[in-house]
Coordinates of C-alpha atoms in Angstrom, one line a residue:
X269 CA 83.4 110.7 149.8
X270 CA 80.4 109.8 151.3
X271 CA 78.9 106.9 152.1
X272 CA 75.1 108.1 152.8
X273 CA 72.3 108.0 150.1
X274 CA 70.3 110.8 148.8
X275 CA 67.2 111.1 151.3
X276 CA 64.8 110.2 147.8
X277 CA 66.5 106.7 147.0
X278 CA 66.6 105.9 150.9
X279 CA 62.7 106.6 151.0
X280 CA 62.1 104.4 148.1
X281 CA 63.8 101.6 149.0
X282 CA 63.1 101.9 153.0
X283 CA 58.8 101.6 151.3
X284 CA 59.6 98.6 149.7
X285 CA 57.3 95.6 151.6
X286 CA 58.4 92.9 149.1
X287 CA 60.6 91.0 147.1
X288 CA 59.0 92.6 144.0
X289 CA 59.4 96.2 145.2
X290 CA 62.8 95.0 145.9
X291 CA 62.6 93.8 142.5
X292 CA 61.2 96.6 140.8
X293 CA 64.2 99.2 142.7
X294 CA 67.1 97.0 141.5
X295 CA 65.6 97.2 138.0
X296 CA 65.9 101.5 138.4
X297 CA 68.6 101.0 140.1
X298 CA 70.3 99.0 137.1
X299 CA 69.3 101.6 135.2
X300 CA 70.1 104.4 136.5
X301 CA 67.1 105.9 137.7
X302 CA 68.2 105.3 141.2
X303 CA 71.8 106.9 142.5
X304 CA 71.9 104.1 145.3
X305 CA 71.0 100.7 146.3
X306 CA 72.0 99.4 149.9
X307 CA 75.3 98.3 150.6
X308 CA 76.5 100.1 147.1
X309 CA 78.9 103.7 147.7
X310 CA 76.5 106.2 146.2
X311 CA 76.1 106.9 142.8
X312 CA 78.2 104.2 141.5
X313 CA 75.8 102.1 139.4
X314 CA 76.5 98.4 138.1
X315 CA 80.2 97.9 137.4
X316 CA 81.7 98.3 133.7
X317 CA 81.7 94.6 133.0
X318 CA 78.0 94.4 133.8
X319 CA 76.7 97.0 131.5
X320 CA 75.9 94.3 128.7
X321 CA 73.8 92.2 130.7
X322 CA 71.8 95.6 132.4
X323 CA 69.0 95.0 130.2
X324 CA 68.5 91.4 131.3
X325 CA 68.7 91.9 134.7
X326 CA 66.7 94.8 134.7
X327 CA 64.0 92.5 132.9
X328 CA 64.5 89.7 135.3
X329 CA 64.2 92.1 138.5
X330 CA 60.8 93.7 136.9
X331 CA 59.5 89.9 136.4
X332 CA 60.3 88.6 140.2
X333 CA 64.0 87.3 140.1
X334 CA 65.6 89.7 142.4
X335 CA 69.3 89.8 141.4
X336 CA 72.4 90.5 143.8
X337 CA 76.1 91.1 142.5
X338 CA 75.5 89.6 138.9
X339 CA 78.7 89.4 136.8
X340 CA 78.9 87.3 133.1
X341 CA 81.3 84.9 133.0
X342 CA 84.5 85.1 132.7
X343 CA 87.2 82.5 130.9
X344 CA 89.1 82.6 133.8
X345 CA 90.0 79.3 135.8
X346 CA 87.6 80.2 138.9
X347 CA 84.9 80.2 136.1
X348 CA 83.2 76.5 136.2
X349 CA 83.4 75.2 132.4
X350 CA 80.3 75.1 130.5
X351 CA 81.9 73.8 127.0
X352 CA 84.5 74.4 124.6
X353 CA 85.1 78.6 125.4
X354 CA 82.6 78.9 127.5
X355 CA 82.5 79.7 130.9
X356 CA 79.8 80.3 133.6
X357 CA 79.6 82.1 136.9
X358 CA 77.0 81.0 139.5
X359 CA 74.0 83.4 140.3
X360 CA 72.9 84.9 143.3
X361 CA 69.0 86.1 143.8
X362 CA 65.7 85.8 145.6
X363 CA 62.5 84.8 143.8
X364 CA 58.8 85.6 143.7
X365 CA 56.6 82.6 143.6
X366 CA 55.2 83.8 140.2
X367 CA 59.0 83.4 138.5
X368 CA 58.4 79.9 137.7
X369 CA 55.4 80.6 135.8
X370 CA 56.2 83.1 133.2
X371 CA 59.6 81.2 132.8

């Protein structure tokens, strides 16, 4: 297996100048218009348990939240307790300055 990206996703994300190109790959890359995103083995997209939220985060990206390693919750004890059943998992991202205003 390798571990190298095609030579068209490592151009596309080597152009990106900002957080919203960033942005804007992780949404293709959620996807699957992109094969690879850095630090990802090639052409494995988002894990299984992530597929529900791929629309969200893909919506998020696009709008200047860029997301890293998103997962929903889990009722697992490592989750922190947000209610009765409920469960939630702390987030990881970078945002634009323009994310507080169309939120």
């Amino acid at each position: 297996m390798t571990m190298n990206m095609s030579r068209a996703d490592a151009e596309r994300w080597y152009a990106a100048r900002s957080l919203t190109d960033l942005g804007q790959l992780t949404a293709a890359w959620l996807e699957g218009e992109l094969e690879s995103q850095p630090g990802y083995v090639p052409g494995n997209g988002p894990d299984e348990e992530t597929n529900e939220l791929v629309p969200i985060l893909a919506a998020v990206n696009r709008a200047g939240y860029l997301t890293m390693c998103s997962q929903p919750a889990t009722s697992r004890s490592s989750a922190t307790t947000a209610g009765p059943g409920r469960s939630e998992r702390p987030s990881t991202g970078s945002s634009t300055p323009t994310l507080p205003r169309i939120s």
